Short mmCIF file of C-alpha atoms and ligand atoms in Angstrom, two decimals:
data_model
loop_
_atom_site.label_atom_id
_atom_site.label_comp_id
_atom_site.label_asym_id
_atom_site.label_seq_id
_atom_site.Cartn_x
_atom_site.Cartn_y
_atom_site.Cartn_z
CA MET A 3 -49.95 -44.58 -34.19
CA TYR A 4 -47.12 -44.41 -31.85
CA ALA A 5 -46.34 -46.12 -28.40
CA TYR A 6 -43.76 -46.09 -25.74
CA VAL A 7 -42.59 -49.49 -24.98
CA THR A 8 -41.04 -51.07 -21.96
CA LEU A 9 -40.04 -54.73 -20.78
CA VAL A 10 -41.01 -56.58 -17.82
CA THR A 11 -39.77 -60.08 -17.05
CA ASN A 12 -40.19 -60.26 -13.23
CA ALA A 13 -41.87 -58.58 -10.34
CA ASP A 14 -39.02 -56.08 -9.75
CA TYR A 15 -39.27 -54.51 -13.14
CA GLY A 16 -43.05 -54.57 -12.92
CA VAL A 17 -42.60 -52.20 -10.03
CA GLY A 18 -40.22 -50.00 -12.18
CA ALA A 19 -42.60 -50.03 -15.08
CA LEU A 20 -45.35 -48.86 -12.82
CA ALA A 21 -43.46 -45.82 -11.86
CA LEU A 22 -42.51 -45.24 -15.50
CA ALA A 23 -46.17 -45.41 -16.56
CA ARG A 24 -47.02 -42.86 -13.76
CA SER A 25 -44.34 -40.54 -14.90
CA LEU A 26 -45.53 -40.57 -18.61
CA LYS A 27 -48.93 -39.59 -17.32
CA ALA A 28 -47.41 -36.89 -15.05
CA VAL A 29 -45.90 -35.24 -18.24
CA ARG A 30 -49.05 -35.70 -20.35
CA SER A 31 -47.72 -37.98 -22.94
CA ALA A 32 -50.08 -38.38 -25.81
CA TRP A 33 -49.15 -41.99 -26.47
CA PRO A 34 -49.66 -45.24 -24.49
CA LEU A 35 -47.07 -47.39 -22.67
CA LEU A 36 -47.01 -50.88 -24.13
CA VAL A 37 -45.47 -53.38 -21.77
CA LEU A 38 -43.73 -56.34 -23.23
CA ALA A 39 -44.40 -59.13 -20.49
CA THR A 40 -42.75 -62.44 -20.47
CA GLU A 41 -44.34 -65.37 -18.63
CA ASN A 42 -42.63 -64.44 -15.27
CA ALA A 43 -43.77 -60.88 -15.31
CA ALA A 44 -45.66 -59.65 -12.36
CA GLY A 45 -47.52 -56.48 -11.44
CA ILE A 46 -49.44 -56.54 -14.63
CA ASP A 47 -52.86 -55.79 -13.13
CA ALA A 48 -51.50 -52.58 -11.66
CA LEU A 49 -50.06 -51.71 -15.12
CA GLU A 50 -53.36 -52.37 -16.87
CA ALA A 51 -55.14 -50.22 -14.28
CA GLU A 52 -52.70 -47.39 -15.11
CA GLY A 53 -53.69 -47.69 -18.82
CA CYS A 54 -50.87 -49.68 -20.16
CA ILE A 55 -51.22 -52.06 -23.08
CA ILE A 56 -49.90 -55.48 -22.02
CA GLN A 57 -48.37 -57.68 -24.81
CA ALA A 58 -47.15 -61.16 -23.85
CA VAL A 59 -43.80 -61.99 -25.42
CA VAL A 60 -41.63 -65.02 -25.56
CA PRO A 61 -37.75 -64.46 -25.67
CA PRO A 62 -36.26 -64.63 -29.11
CA PRO A 63 -35.16 -68.12 -30.28
CA LEU A 64 -31.60 -68.45 -28.97
CA SER A 65 -29.35 -71.53 -28.99
CA SER A 66 -28.46 -73.17 -25.75
CA ALA A 67 -24.81 -72.20 -26.19
CA PHE A 68 -25.79 -68.61 -26.74
CA GLN A 69 -28.00 -68.66 -23.65
CA ALA A 70 -25.21 -70.27 -21.55
CA ARG A 71 -22.66 -67.57 -22.58
CA HIS A 72 -25.09 -64.89 -21.58
CA GLU A 73 -26.35 -66.51 -18.25
CA ARG A 74 -25.94 -64.18 -15.40
CA SER A 75 -23.01 -65.82 -13.54
CA HIS A 76 -21.12 -66.50 -16.87
CA LEU A 77 -21.50 -62.95 -18.19
CA HIS A 78 -20.55 -61.41 -14.85
CA ALA A 79 -17.37 -63.52 -14.78
CA ALA A 80 -16.48 -62.98 -18.46
CA ALA A 81 -17.21 -59.19 -18.47
CA PRO A 82 -17.34 -57.95 -14.91
CA PHE A 83 -19.30 -54.82 -13.93
CA ALA A 84 -16.48 -52.81 -12.31
CA LYS A 85 -18.26 -49.46 -11.90
CA GLY A 86 -21.64 -50.29 -10.41
CA GLY A 87 -23.67 -53.21 -9.03
CA LYS A 88 -26.43 -55.08 -10.91
CA PRO A 89 -29.28 -56.19 -8.51
CA ALA A 90 -29.75 -59.97 -8.17
CA PHE A 91 -33.01 -59.74 -10.01
CA HIS A 92 -31.32 -58.57 -13.11
CA LYS A 93 -31.06 -61.38 -15.65
CA PRO A 94 -28.79 -60.25 -18.64
CA LEU A 95 -30.39 -62.75 -21.15
CA ASP A 96 -33.83 -61.21 -20.55
CA ASN A 97 -32.50 -57.98 -22.15
CA PHE A 98 -32.64 -59.46 -25.56
CA CYS A 99 -36.33 -59.40 -25.32
CA LYS A 100 -36.10 -55.68 -26.11
CA LEU A 101 -35.64 -56.58 -29.73
CA HIS A 102 -39.35 -57.64 -29.81
CA SER A 103 -39.87 -53.81 -30.16
CA TRP A 104 -39.35 -54.41 -33.89
CA ARG A 105 -42.17 -56.71 -34.15
CA LEU A 106 -44.70 -54.08 -33.00
CA THR A 107 -45.68 -53.24 -36.51
CA ALA A 108 -49.07 -51.89 -35.60
CA TYR A 109 -47.05 -48.74 -34.65
CA ARG A 110 -45.30 -46.59 -37.09
CA ARG A 111 -42.60 -45.74 -34.52
CA VAL A 112 -41.89 -46.71 -30.88
CA VAL A 113 -39.84 -45.09 -28.12
CA PHE A 114 -38.36 -47.88 -26.00
CA LEU A 115 -37.71 -47.00 -22.25
CA ASP A 116 -36.13 -49.27 -19.73
CA ALA A 117 -38.40 -50.11 -16.79
CA ASP A 118 -35.90 -48.23 -14.59
CA THR A 119 -36.37 -44.90 -16.15
CA LEU A 120 -38.71 -41.88 -15.36
CA VAL A 121 -39.82 -39.49 -17.91
CA VAL A 122 -39.66 -36.14 -16.22
CA LYS A 123 -40.49 -33.85 -19.17
CA ASN A 124 -42.57 -34.64 -22.25
CA ILE A 125 -40.70 -36.45 -24.92
CA ASP A 126 -43.35 -37.05 -27.43
CA LYS A 127 -41.32 -35.47 -30.15
CA LEU A 128 -39.09 -38.35 -30.17
CA PHE A 129 -41.65 -40.15 -32.34
CA GLY A 130 -40.59 -37.90 -35.12
CA TYR A 131 -36.95 -38.87 -34.71
CA PRO A 132 -35.33 -41.39 -37.02
CA GLU A 133 -34.29 -44.94 -36.38
CA PHE A 134 -31.83 -45.62 -34.53
CA SER A 135 -31.66 -42.83 -32.11
CA ALA A 136 -30.14 -43.25 -28.71
CA ALA A 137 -28.17 -41.28 -26.21
CA PRO A 138 -24.62 -41.88 -25.20
CA ASN A 139 -23.70 -44.17 -22.26
CA LEU A 140 -22.37 -41.14 -20.39
CA TYR A 141 -21.89 -41.49 -16.54
CA GLU A 142 -18.18 -41.25 -15.78
CA THR A 143 -15.85 -39.74 -18.34
CA LEU A 144 -15.94 -38.19 -21.83
CA ALA A 145 -14.83 -41.49 -23.27
CA ASP A 146 -18.30 -42.77 -22.60
CA MET A 147 -19.47 -40.74 -25.57
CA HIS A 148 -18.27 -43.44 -27.96
CA ARG A 149 -20.91 -45.80 -26.58
CA LEU A 150 -24.67 -45.66 -26.71
CA ASN A 151 -27.00 -46.71 -23.82
CA SER A 152 -29.91 -48.90 -24.84
CA GLY A 153 -32.22 -47.64 -22.01
CA VAL A 154 -33.91 -45.14 -24.28
CA PHE A 155 -34.15 -45.42 -28.15
CA VAL A 156 -36.27 -44.73 -31.09
CA ALA A 157 -37.15 -47.51 -33.45
CA THR A 158 -39.28 -48.22 -36.55
CA PRO A 159 -40.91 -51.58 -36.08
CA ASN A 160 -40.38 -53.81 -39.06
CA GLU A 161 -40.45 -57.62 -39.21
CA ALA A 162 -37.66 -57.68 -41.86
CA THR A 163 -35.38 -55.73 -39.48
CA TYR A 164 -36.21 -58.13 -36.66
CA GLN A 165 -35.34 -61.18 -38.78
CA THR A 166 -32.08 -59.57 -39.98
CA MET A 167 -31.27 -58.99 -36.24
CA LEU A 168 -31.96 -62.62 -35.47
CA GLU A 169 -29.50 -63.68 -38.18
CA ARG A 170 -26.75 -61.50 -36.74
CA LEU A 171 -27.48 -62.09 -33.07
CA ASP A 172 -26.75 -65.71 -32.31
CA VAL A 173 -23.83 -66.33 -34.65
CA HIS A 174 -21.17 -68.93 -33.81
CA GLY A 175 -19.56 -67.93 -30.59
CA ALA A 176 -21.13 -64.55 -30.29
CA PHE A 177 -20.72 -62.93 -26.89
CA TRP A 178 -22.48 -59.60 -26.45
CA ARG A 179 -20.81 -58.39 -23.27
CA ARG A 180 -23.50 -55.73 -22.55
CA THR A 181 -26.27 -57.81 -24.23
CA ASP A 182 -28.70 -55.85 -26.27
CA GLN A 183 -26.81 -52.70 -25.96
CA THR A 184 -23.65 -54.02 -27.51
CA PHE A 185 -25.71 -55.73 -30.18
CA LEU A 186 -27.65 -52.71 -31.10
CA GLU A 187 -24.41 -50.59 -31.22
CA SER A 188 -22.99 -53.10 -33.68
CA PHE A 189 -26.32 -53.40 -35.68
CA PHE A 190 -26.74 -49.60 -36.02
CA PRO A 191 -23.08 -48.39 -36.30
CA ASP A 192 -24.33 -45.03 -37.65
CA TRP A 193 -26.88 -44.44 -34.68
CA HIS A 194 -28.27 -40.92 -34.32
CA GLY A 195 -27.10 -39.32 -31.06
CA LEU A 196 -29.80 -37.91 -28.74
CA PRO A 197 -28.61 -35.30 -26.23
CA TYR A 198 -27.64 -37.14 -22.95
CA THR A 199 -30.54 -35.26 -21.22
CA PHE A 200 -32.89 -37.76 -23.00
CA ASN A 201 -31.31 -40.48 -20.92
CA ALA A 202 -29.57 -39.00 -17.87
CA LEU A 203 -27.94 -41.86 -16.21
CA GLN A 204 -28.12 -41.57 -12.31
CA TYR A 205 -24.30 -41.89 -11.90
CA LEU A 206 -23.96 -38.53 -13.60
CA TYR A 207 -25.30 -37.06 -10.43
CA PHE A 208 -22.14 -37.85 -8.48
CA ASN A 209 -19.49 -38.51 -11.23
CA LEU A 210 -20.22 -35.55 -13.46
CA PRO A 211 -22.25 -33.17 -11.44
CA ALA A 212 -21.72 -30.24 -13.83
CA LEU A 213 -23.76 -32.13 -16.32
CA TRP A 214 -26.73 -32.45 -13.93
CA ARG A 215 -29.03 -29.53 -14.69
CA TRP A 216 -32.45 -30.40 -13.61
CA SER A 217 -34.12 -27.89 -16.00
CA SER A 218 -32.78 -29.68 -19.07
CA ILE A 219 -33.12 -33.41 -18.09
CA ARG A 220 -36.06 -35.22 -19.68
CA VAL A 221 -35.43 -38.86 -18.71
CA VAL A 222 -33.78 -40.06 -15.56
CA HIS A 223 -32.35 -43.57 -15.84
CA TYR A 224 -31.49 -45.50 -12.78
CA GLN A 225 -28.74 -47.76 -14.27
CA TYR A 226 -27.07 -50.31 -12.05
CA GLU A 227 -28.73 -50.09 -8.51
CA LYS A 228 -32.48 -49.57 -8.68
CA PRO A 229 -34.27 -46.92 -6.50
CA TRP A 230 -36.80 -49.68 -5.20
CA GLN A 231 -33.91 -51.74 -3.77
CA ALA A 232 -34.32 -51.63 0.03
CA ASP A 233 -30.70 -50.25 0.34
CA HIS A 234 -27.77 -50.20 -1.85
CA PRO A 235 -24.05 -48.96 -1.76
CA LYS A 236 -24.89 -45.76 -3.80
CA ALA A 237 -28.11 -44.86 -2.05
CA GLN A 238 -26.47 -42.16 0.13
CA LEU A 239 -25.00 -40.35 -2.96
CA LEU A 240 -28.30 -40.69 -4.80
CA ARG A 241 -30.72 -39.79 -2.11
CA PRO A 242 -32.62 -36.96 -4.00
CA LEU A 243 -33.09 -39.09 -7.13
CA ILE A 244 -34.25 -42.07 -4.99
CA SER A 245 -36.75 -39.80 -3.37
CA LEU A 246 -37.84 -38.54 -6.75
CA TRP A 247 -38.53 -42.13 -7.92
CA HIS A 248 -40.49 -42.87 -4.84
CA ALA A 249 -42.59 -39.59 -5.16
CA VAL A 250 -43.50 -40.49 -8.71
CA TYR A 251 -44.28 -44.11 -7.88
CA ASP A 252 -46.65 -42.73 -5.12
CA GLY A 253 -48.45 -40.64 -7.75
CA HIS A 254 -47.09 -37.18 -7.05
CA PRO A 255 -46.31 -34.71 -9.77
CA ILE A 256 -42.78 -34.18 -11.15
CA PRO A 257 -41.16 -31.61 -8.97
CA ALA A 258 -40.10 -28.39 -10.59
CA ASP A 259 -36.83 -28.46 -8.73
CA LEU A 260 -34.51 -31.10 -7.38
CA PRO A 261 -31.49 -30.57 -5.10
CA ASP A 262 -28.37 -29.98 -7.20
CA PRO A 263 -25.50 -32.53 -6.58
N1 UDP B 325 -35.11 -56.36 -17.83
C1 UDP B 325 -36.07 -57.21 -17.20
N2 UDP B 325 -35.72 -58.22 -16.54
C2 UDP B 325 -34.31 -58.47 -16.45
C3 UDP B 325 -33.44 -57.68 -16.91
C4 UDP B 325 -33.79 -56.50 -17.64
O1 UDP B 325 -37.32 -56.95 -17.42
O2 UDP B 325 -34.08 -59.44 -15.62
C5 UDP B 325 -35.58 -55.17 -18.72
C6 UDP B 325 -36.11 -53.93 -17.94
O3 UDP B 325 -37.05 -53.18 -18.59
C7 UDP B 325 -34.82 -53.19 -17.54
C8 UDP B 325 -34.12 -53.40 -18.88
O4 UDP B 325 -34.53 -54.64 -19.37
O5 UDP B 325 -35.09 -51.90 -17.24
C9 UDP B 325 -32.62 -53.38 -18.85
O6 UDP B 325 -32.15 -53.82 -17.63
P1 UDP B 325 -31.58 -52.70 -16.47
O7 UDP B 325 -32.35 -51.44 -16.66
O8 UDP B 325 -31.62 -53.43 -15.20
O9 UDP B 325 -30.06 -52.50 -16.93
P2 UDP B 325 -29.16 -51.18 -16.68
O10 UDP B 325 -29.89 -50.01 -17.05
O11 UDP B 325 -28.77 -51.25 -15.21
O12 UDP B 325 -27.97 -51.45 -17.59
MN1 MN B 326 -31.90 -49.55 -17.29
#
């Protein structure tokens, strides 16, 4: 038993998850999408109608000091995002709910996908990959290769792992500047590297166009600005990728070709 897993804590990411669910169908994934939904999640009926499994989650128990340090305005001041914009609906603290993936012990392995991703080629083989597999946070320079991106990862659910994570997460004064991503990198220092094509970050399209080859890309990840935002500063640069997202959201098949950058 395997499952894809995503996280939805508000209406905007509910919209993202619906496009993700449709993309998984479009590439004939053999395994369901399980949606971790917090109490403020919305768009759940549409996700159920799409065949998703909905699992209610509560955020991990975190001290009020930890929560204050990772609250949106505090985090943006302490560790500004200099390279792109985060939409107003993005709440950094909510990212830690991803760790609930390790509690899904009904599944031998899960592949977590951010709600702002689209699967554009079948990736079922990832269920045979080891924990912890993730792709690099590559979207600007080669130096990005040192870091992982937590928008796509392979995990083995295990309650003991989850409990160990809780012990290491909220330690005195801890500030995880990129939330779950920084934490997971620290928790799994020997993470297995997936090819970047399993998590092609949208900024590759204009920053490193030589790496954008549609035929080899398996997952498109709309980090920073989201394709369903009415308009955003990068929209002009990302027009073909935004059109792709809307086409998949509207139920169209994955196109065989996409304009090169
Ligand atoms: N997320 C959420 N609500 C939030 C923030 C994050 O549901 O307020 C979930 C959602 O699945 C999202 C993921 O956590 O895709 C990570 O956030 P995001 O993708 O916006 O971060 P980025 O990829 O831009 O770093
Ligand atoms: Mn994301």
